[in-house]
Backbone as ProteinMPNN parsed JSONL, in Angstrom:
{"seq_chain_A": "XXXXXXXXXXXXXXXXXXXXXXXXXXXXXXXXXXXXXXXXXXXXXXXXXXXXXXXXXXXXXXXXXXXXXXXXXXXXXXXXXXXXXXXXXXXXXXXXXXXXXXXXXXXXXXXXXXXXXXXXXXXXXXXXXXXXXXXXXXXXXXXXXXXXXXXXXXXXXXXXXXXXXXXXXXXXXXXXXXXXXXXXXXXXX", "coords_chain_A": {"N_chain_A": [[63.356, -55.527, -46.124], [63.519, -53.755, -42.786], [63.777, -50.435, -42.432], [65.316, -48.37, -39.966], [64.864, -45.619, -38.531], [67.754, -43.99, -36.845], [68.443, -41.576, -35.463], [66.027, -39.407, -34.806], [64.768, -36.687, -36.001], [62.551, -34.705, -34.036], [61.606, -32.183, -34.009], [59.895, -30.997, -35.479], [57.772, -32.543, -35.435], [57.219, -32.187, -32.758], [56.24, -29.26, -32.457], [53.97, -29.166, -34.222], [52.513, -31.194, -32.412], [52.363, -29.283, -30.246], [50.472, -27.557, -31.31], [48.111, -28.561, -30.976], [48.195, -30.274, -33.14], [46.368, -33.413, -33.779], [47.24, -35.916, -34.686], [50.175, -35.657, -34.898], [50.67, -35.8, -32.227], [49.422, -37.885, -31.795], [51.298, -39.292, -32.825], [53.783, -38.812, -31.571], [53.071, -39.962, -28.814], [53.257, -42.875, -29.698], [55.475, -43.085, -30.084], [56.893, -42.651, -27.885], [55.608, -44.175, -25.637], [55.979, -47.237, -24.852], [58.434, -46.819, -23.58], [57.52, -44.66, -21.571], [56.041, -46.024, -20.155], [57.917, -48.239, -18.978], [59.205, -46.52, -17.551], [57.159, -45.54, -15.576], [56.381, -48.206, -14.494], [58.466, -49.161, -13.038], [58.509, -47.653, -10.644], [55.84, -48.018, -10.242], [53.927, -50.897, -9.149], [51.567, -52.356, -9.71], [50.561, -52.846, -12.839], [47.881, -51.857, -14.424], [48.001, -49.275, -12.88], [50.235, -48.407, -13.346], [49.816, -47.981, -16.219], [47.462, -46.026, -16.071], [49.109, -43.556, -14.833], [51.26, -43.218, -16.397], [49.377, -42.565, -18.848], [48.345, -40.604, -17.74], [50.157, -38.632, -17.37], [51.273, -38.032, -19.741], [48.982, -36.826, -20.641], [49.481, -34.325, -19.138], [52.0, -33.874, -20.224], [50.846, -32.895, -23.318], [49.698, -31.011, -22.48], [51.469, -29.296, -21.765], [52.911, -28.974, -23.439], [53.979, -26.399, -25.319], [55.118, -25.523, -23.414], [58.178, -26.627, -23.344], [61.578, -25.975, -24.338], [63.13, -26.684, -26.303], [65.751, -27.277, -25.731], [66.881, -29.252, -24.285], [67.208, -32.056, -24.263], [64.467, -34.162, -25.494], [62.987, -36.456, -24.415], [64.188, -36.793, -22.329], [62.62, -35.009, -21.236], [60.411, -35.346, -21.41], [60.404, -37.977, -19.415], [61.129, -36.785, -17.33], [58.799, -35.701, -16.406], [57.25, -38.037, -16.449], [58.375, -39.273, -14.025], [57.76, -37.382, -12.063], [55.025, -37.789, -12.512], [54.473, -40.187, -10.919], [55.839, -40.353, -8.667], [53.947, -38.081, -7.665], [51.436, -39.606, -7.749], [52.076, -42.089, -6.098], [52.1, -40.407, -3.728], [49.756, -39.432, -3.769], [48.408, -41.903, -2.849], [49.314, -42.331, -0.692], [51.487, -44.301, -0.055], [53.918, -43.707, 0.533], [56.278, -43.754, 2.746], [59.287, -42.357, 4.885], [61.648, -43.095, 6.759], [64.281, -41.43, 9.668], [66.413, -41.791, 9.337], [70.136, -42.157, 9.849], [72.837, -43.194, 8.065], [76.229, -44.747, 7.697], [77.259, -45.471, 4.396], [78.037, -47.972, 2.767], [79.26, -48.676, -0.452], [80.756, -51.037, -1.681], [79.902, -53.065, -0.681], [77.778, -53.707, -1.671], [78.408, -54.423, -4.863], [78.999, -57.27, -4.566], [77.881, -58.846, -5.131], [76.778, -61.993, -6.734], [75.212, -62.543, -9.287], [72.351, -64.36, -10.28], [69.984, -64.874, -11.173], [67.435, -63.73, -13.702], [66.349, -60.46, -15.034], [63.265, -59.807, -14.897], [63.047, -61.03, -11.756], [64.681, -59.523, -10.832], [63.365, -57.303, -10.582], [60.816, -57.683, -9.567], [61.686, -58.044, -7.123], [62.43, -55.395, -6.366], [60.284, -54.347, -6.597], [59.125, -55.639, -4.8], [60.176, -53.788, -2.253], [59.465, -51.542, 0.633], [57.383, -48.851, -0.364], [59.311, -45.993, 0.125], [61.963, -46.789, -0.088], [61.863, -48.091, -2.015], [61.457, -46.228, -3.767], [63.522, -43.712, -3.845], [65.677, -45.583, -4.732], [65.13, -46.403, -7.136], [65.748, -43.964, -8.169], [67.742, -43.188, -7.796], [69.509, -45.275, -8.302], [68.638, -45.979, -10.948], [67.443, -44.066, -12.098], [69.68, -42.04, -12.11], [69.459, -39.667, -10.252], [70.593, -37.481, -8.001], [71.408, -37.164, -4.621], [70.544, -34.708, -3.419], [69.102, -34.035, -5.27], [67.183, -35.768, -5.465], [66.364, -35.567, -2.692], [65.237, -32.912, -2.797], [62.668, -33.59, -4.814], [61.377, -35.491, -3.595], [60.698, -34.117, -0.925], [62.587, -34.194, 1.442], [65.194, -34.936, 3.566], [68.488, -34.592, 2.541], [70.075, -36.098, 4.191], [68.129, -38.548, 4.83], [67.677, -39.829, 1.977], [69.979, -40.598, 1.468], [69.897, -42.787, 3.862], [67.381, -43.922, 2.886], [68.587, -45.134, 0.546], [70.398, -47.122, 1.303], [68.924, -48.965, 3.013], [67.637, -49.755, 1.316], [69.051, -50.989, -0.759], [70.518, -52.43, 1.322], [68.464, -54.723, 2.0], [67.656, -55.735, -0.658], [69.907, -56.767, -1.469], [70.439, -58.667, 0.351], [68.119, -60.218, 0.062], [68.551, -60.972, -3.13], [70.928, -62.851, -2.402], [69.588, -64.609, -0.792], [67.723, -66.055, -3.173], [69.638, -66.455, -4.826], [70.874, -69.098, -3.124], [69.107, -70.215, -2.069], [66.714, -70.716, -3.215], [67.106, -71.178, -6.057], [66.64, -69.205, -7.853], [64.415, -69.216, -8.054], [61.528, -67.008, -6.75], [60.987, -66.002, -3.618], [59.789, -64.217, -1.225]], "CA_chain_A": [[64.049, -55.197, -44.91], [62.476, -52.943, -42.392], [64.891, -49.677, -41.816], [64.863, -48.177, -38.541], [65.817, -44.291, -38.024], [68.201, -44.227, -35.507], [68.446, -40.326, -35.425], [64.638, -38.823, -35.628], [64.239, -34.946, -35.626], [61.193, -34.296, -33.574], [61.355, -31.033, -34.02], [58.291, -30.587, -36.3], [56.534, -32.974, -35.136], [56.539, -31.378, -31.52], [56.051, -27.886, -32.692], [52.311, -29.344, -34.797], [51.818, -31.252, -31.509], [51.546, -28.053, -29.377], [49.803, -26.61, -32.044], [47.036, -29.463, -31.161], [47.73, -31.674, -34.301], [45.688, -34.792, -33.056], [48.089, -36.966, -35.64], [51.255, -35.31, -34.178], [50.381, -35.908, -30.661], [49.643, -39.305, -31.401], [53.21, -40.345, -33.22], [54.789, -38.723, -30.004], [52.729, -41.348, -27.785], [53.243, -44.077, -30.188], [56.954, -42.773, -30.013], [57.68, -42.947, -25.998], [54.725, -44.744, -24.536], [56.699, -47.717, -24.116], [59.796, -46.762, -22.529], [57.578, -43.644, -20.46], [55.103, -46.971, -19.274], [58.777, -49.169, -18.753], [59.59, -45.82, -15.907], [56.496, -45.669, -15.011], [56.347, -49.486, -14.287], [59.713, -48.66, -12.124], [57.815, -46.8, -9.238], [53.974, -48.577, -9.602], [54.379, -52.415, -8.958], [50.363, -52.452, -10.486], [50.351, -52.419, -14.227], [47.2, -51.252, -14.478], [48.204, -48.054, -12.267], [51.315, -47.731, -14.168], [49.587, -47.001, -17.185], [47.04, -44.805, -15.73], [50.293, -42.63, -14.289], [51.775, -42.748, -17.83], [48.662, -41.439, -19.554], [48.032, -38.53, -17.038], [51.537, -38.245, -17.798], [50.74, -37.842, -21.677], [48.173, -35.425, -20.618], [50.099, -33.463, -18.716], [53.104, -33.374, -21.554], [50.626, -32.376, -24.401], [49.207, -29.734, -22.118], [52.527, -28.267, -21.458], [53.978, -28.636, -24.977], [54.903, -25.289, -25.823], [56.726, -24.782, -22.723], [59.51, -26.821, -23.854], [61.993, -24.638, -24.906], [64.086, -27.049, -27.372], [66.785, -26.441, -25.426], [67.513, -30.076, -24.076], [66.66, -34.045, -24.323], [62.858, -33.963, -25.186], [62.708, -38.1, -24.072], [64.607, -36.835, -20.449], [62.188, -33.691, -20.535], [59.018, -36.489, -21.008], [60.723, -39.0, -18.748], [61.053, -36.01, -15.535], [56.934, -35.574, -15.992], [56.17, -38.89, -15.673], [58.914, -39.291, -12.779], [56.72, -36.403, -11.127], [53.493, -38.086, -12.022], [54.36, -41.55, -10.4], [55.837, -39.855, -7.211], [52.332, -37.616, -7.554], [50.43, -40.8, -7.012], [52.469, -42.425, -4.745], [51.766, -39.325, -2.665], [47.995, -40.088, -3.392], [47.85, -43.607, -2.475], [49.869, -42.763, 0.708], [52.175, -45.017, 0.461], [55.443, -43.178, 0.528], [56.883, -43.383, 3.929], [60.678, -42.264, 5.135], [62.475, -42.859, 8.297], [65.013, -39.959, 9.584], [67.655, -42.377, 10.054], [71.448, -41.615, 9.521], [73.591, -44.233, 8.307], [77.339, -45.044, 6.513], [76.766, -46.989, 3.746], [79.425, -48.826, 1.975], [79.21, -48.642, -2.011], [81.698, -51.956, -2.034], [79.461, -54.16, -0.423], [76.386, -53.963, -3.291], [78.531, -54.702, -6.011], [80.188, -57.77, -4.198], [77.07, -59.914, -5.157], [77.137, -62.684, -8.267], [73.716, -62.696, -9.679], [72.142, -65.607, -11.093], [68.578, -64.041, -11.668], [66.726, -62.871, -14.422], [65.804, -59.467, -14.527], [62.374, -59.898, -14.611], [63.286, -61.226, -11.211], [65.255, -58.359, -9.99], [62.107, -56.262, -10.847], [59.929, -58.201, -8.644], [62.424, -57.955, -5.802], [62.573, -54.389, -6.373], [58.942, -54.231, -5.798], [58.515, -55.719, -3.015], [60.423, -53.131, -1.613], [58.758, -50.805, 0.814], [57.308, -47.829, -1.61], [59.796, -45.044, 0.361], [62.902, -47.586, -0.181], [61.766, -48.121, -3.99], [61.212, -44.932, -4.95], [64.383, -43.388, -3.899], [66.447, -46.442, -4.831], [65.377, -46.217, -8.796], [65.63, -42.573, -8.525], [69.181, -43.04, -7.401], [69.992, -46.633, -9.079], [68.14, -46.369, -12.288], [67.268, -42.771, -13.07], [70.568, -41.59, -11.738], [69.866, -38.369, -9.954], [71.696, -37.221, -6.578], [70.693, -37.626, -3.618], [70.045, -33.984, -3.368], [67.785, -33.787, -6.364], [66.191, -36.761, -4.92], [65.365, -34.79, -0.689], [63.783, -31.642, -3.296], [61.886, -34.177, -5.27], [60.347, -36.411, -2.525], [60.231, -33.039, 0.061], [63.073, -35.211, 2.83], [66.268, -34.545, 3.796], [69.488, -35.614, 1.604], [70.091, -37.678, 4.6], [66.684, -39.593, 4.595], [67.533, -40.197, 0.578], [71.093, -42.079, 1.781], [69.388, -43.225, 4.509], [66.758, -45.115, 2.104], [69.011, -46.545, -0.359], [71.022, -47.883, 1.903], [68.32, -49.94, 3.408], [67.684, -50.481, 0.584], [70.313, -52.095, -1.327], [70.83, -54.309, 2.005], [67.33, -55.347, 1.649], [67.867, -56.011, -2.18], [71.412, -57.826, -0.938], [69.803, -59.85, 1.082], [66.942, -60.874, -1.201], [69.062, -61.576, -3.999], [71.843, -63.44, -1.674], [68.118, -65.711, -0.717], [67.476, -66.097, -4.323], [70.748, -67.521, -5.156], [71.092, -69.508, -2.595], [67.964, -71.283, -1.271], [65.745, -71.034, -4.264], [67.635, -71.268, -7.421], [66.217, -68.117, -8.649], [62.766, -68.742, -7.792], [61.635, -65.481, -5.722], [59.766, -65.979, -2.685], [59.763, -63.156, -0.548]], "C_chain_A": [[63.527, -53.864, -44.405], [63.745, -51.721, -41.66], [64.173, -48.767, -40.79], [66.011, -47.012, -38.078], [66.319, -44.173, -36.899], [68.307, -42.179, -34.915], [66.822, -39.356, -35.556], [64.603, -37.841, -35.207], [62.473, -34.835, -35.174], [60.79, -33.169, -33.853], [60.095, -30.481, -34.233], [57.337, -30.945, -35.883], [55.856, -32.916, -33.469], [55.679, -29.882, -31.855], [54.818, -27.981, -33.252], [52.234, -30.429, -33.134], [51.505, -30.157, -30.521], [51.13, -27.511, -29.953], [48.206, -27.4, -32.23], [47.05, -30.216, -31.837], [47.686, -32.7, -33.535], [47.08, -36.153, -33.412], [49.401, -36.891, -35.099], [51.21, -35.865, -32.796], [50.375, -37.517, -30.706], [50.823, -39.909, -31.838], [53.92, -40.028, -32.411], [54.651, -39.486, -28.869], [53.525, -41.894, -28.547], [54.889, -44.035, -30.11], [57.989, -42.938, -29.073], [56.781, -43.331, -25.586], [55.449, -46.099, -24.296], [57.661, -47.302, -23.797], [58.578, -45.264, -21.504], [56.643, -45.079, -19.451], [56.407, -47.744, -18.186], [58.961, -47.989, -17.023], [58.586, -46.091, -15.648], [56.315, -46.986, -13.678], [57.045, -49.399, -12.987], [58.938, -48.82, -10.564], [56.489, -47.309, -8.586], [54.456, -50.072, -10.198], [52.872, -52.818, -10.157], [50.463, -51.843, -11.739], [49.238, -51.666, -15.086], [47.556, -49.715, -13.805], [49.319, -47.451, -13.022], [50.989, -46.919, -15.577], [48.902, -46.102, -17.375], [48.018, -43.538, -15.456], [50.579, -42.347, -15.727], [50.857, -42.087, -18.576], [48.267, -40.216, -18.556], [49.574, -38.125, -17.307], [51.804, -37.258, -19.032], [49.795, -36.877, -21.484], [49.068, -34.101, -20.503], [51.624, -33.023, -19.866], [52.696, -32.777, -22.765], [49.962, -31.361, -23.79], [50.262, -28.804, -21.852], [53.371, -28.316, -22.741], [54.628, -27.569, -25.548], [55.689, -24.456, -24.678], [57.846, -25.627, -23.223], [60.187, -26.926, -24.686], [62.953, -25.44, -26.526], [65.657, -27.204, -26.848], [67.856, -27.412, -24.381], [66.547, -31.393, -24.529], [64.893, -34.097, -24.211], [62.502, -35.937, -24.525], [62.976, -37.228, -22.732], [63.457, -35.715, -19.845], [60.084, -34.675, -19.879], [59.275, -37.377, -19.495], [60.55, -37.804, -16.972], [59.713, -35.892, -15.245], [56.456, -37.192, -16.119], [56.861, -39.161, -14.366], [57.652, -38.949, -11.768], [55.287, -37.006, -10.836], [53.481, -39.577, -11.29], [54.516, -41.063, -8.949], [54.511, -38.983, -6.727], [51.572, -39.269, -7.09], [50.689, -41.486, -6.056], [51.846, -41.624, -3.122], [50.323, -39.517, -2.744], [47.883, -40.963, -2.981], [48.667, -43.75, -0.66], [50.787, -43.922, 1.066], [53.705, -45.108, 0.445], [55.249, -42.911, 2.276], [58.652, -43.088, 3.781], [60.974, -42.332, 6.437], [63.601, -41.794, 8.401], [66.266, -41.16, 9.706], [69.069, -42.114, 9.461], [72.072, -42.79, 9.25], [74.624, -44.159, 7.631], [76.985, -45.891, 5.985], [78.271, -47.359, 3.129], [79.182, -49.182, 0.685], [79.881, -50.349, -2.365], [81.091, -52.99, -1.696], [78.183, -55.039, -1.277], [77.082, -54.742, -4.397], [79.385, -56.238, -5.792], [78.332, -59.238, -4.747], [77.195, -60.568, -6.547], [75.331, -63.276, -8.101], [73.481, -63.936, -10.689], [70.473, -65.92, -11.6], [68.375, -63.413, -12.784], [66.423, -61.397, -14.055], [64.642, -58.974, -14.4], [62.074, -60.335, -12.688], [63.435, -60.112, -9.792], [64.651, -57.825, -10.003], [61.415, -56.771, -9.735], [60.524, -58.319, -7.678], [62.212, -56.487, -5.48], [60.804, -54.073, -6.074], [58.343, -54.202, -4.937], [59.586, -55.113, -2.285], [59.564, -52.027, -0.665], [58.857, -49.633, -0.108], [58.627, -46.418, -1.134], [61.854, -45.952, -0.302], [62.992, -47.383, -1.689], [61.94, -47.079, -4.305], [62.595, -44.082, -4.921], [65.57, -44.539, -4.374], [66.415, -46.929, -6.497], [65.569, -45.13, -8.874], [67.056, -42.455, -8.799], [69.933, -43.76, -8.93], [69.993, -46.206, -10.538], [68.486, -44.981, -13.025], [68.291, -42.167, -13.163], [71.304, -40.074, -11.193], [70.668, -38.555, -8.535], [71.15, -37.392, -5.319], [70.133, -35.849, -3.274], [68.698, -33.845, -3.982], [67.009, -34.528, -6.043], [65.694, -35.556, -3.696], [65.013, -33.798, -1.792], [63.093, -32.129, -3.789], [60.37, -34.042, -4.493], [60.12, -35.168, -1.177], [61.011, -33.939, 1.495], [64.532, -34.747, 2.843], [67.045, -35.504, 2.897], [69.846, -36.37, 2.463], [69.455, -39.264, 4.91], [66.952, -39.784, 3.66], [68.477, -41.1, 0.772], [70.623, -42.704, 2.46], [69.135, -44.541, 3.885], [67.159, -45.847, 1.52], [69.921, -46.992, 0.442], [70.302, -49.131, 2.238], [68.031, -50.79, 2.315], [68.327, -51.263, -0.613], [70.821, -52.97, -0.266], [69.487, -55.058, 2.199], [67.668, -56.206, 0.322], [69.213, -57.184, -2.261], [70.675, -59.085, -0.598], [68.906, -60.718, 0.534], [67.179, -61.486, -2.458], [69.912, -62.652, -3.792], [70.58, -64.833, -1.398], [67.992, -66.694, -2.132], [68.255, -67.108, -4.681], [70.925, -68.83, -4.766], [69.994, -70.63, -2.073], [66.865, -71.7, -2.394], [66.348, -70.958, -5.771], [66.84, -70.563, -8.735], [64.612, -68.081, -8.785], [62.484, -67.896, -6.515], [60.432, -66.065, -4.981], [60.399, -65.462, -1.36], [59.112, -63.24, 0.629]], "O_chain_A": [[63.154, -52.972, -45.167], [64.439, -51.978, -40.677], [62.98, -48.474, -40.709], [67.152, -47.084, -37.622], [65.612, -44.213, -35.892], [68.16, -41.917, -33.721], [66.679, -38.638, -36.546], [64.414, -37.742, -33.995], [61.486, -34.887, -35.907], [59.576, -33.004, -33.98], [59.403, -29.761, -33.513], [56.267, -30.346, -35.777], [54.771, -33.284, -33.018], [54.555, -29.633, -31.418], [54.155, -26.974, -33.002], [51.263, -29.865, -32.63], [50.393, -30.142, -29.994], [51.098, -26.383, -29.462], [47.366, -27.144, -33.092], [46.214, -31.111, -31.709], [48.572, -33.03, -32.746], [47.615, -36.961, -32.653], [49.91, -37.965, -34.78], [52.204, -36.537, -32.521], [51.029, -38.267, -29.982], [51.313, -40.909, -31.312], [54.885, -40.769, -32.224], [55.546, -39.75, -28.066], [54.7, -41.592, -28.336], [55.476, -45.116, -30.081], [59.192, -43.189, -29.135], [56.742, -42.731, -24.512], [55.6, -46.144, -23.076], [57.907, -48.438, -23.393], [59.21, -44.926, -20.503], [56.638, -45.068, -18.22], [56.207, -47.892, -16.98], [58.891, -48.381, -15.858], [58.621, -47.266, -15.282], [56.18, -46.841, -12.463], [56.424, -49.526, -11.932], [58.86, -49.728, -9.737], [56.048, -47.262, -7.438], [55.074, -50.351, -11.226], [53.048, -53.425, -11.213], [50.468, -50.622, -11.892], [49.465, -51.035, -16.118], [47.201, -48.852, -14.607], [49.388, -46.255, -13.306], [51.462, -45.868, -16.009], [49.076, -45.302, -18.294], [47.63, -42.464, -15.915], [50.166, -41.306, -16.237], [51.234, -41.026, -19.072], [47.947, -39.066, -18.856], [49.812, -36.922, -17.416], [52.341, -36.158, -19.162], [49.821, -35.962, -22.307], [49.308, -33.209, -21.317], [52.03, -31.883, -20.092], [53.533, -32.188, -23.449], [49.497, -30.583, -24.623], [50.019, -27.605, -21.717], [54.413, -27.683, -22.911], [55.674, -27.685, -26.186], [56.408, -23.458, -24.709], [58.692, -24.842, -23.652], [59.982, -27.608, -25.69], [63.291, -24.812, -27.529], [66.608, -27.234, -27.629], [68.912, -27.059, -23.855], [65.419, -31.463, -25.017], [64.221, -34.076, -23.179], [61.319, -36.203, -24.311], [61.987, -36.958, -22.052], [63.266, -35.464, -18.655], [59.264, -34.679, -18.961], [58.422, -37.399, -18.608], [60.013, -38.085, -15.901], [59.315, -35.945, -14.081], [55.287, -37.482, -15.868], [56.078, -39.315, -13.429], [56.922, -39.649, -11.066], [54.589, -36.962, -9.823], [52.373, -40.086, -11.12], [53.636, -41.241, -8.106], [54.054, -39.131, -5.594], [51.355, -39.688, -5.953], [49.883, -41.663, -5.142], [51.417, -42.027, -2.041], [49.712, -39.77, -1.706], [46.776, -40.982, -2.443], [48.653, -44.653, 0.175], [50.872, -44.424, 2.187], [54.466, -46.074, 0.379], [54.447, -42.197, 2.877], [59.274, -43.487, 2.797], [60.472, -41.527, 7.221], [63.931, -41.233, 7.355], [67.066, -40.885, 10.6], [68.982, -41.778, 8.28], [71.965, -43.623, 10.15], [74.409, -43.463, 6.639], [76.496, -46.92, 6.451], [79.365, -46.806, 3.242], [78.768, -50.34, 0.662], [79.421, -50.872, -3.38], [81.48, -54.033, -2.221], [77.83, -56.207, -1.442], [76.465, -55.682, -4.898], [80.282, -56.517, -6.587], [78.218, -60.418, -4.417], [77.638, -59.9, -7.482], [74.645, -63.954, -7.337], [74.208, -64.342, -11.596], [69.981, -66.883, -12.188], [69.112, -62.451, -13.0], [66.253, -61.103, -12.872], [64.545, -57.855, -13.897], [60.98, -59.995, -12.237], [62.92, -59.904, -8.694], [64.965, -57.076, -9.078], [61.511, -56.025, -8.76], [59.795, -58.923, -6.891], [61.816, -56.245, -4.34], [60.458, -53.446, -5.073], [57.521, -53.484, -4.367], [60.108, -55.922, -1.518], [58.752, -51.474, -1.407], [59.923, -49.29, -0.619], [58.934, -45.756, -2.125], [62.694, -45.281, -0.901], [63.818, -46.776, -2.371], [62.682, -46.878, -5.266], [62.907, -43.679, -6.041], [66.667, -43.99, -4.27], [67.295, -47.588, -7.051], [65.652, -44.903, -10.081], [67.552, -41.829, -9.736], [70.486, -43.319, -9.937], [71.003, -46.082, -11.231], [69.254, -44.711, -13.948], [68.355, -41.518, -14.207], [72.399, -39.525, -11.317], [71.218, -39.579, -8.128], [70.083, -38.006, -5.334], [69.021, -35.884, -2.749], [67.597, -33.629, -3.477], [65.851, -34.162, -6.246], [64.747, -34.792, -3.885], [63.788, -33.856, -1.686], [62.083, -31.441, -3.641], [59.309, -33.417, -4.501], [59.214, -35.476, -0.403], [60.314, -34.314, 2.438], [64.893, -34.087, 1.869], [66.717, -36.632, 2.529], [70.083, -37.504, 2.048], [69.889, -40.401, 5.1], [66.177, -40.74, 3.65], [68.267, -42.27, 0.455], [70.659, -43.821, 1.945], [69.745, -45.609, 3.941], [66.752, -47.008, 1.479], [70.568, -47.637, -0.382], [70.766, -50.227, 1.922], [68.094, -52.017, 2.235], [67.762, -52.17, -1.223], [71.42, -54.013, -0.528], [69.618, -56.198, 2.644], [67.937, -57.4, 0.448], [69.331, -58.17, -2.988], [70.449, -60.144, -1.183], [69.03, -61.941, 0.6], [66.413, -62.31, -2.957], [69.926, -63.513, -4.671], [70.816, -65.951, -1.856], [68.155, -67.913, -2.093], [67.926, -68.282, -4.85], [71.107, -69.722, -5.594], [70.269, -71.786, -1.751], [66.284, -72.785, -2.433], [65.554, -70.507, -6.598], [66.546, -70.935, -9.871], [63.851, -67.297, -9.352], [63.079, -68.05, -5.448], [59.348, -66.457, -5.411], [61.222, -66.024, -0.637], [59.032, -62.254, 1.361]]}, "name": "protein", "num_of_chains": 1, "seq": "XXXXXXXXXXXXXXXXXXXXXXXXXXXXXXXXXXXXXXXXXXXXXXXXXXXXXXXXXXXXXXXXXXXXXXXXXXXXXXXXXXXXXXXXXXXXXXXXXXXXXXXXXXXXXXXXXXXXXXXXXXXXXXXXXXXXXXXXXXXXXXXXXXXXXXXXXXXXXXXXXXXXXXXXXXXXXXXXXXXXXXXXXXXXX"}
């Protein structure tokens, strides 16, 4: 029987990865490269791009290793640098747009849907979202920052961040409401 530490002190084995240990560095990949690829994934629809993002990610975390201080969640401190490096590429590939638009949204009307989709499903809905829609709408949804912390992120106003998920959760409504309804959970968009 194969036991499985549910508690693992990194401690050490951060403190010999910023000290360069090659061996260290790699049991901290082998440690969060899936779940930093799973965010990654999130934000880049292309799997190939996702895991390019995640290893400049991994660069960028073993080049900054001895700034962090110990001093919170080393997974949430990995997980905010690849955030950064997916919205970084986005911003390279140009394909973050935002509209200024103002809207009330209604929290009561999202949760009024009865899903009958996979979530492999809901992923690929969430995709084909436009990239300004997506990206604030896992930031919100998934990752669960504010809509503030989102407009300093993405550089947009906190009302362009409600704005977006609004649209987009009645996009996502609507697409799942399709789903249910006309295609019995086969997605065609």
């Amino acid at each position: 029987m194969k036991i499985i530490p549910f508690h693992k002190n990194d401690t050490a084995l951060i403190k010999k990865a910023a000290q360069q240990d090659r061996e260290a560095q790699h049991q901290l990949y082998h440690n969060y490269a899936s779940k930093m690829l799973s965010v990654c994934r999130r934000y880049i629809k292309d799997i190939h791009f996702a895991e390019e993002v995640m290893l400049n990610g991994f660069l960028k975390v073993f080049v900054n290793l001895k700034k962090f201080a110990f001093e919170g969640n080393f997974e949430g401190w990995i997980r905010r640098i690849m955030i950064n490096e997916c919205i970084s590429h986005l911003r390279k590939q140009k394909k973050l747009f935002f509209t200024e638009d103002i809207m009330i949204t209604s929290e009561a009307s999202w949760n009024n849907i009865s899903m009958v989709i996979d979530v492999d499903q809901i992923q690929e809905v969430i995709d084909r979202l436009p990239e300004g829609y997506k990206t604030v709408f896992v930031l919100y949804a998934i990752e669960g920052y504010k809509h503030l912390e989102i407009a300093k992120m993405l550089d947009i106003s906190e009302s362009t961040s409600k704005s977006q998920l609004f649209k987009a959760r009645k996009l996502l409504q609507q697409k799942i409401k399709e789903l249910n309804t006309t295609n019995h959970g086969a997605i065609k968009i």
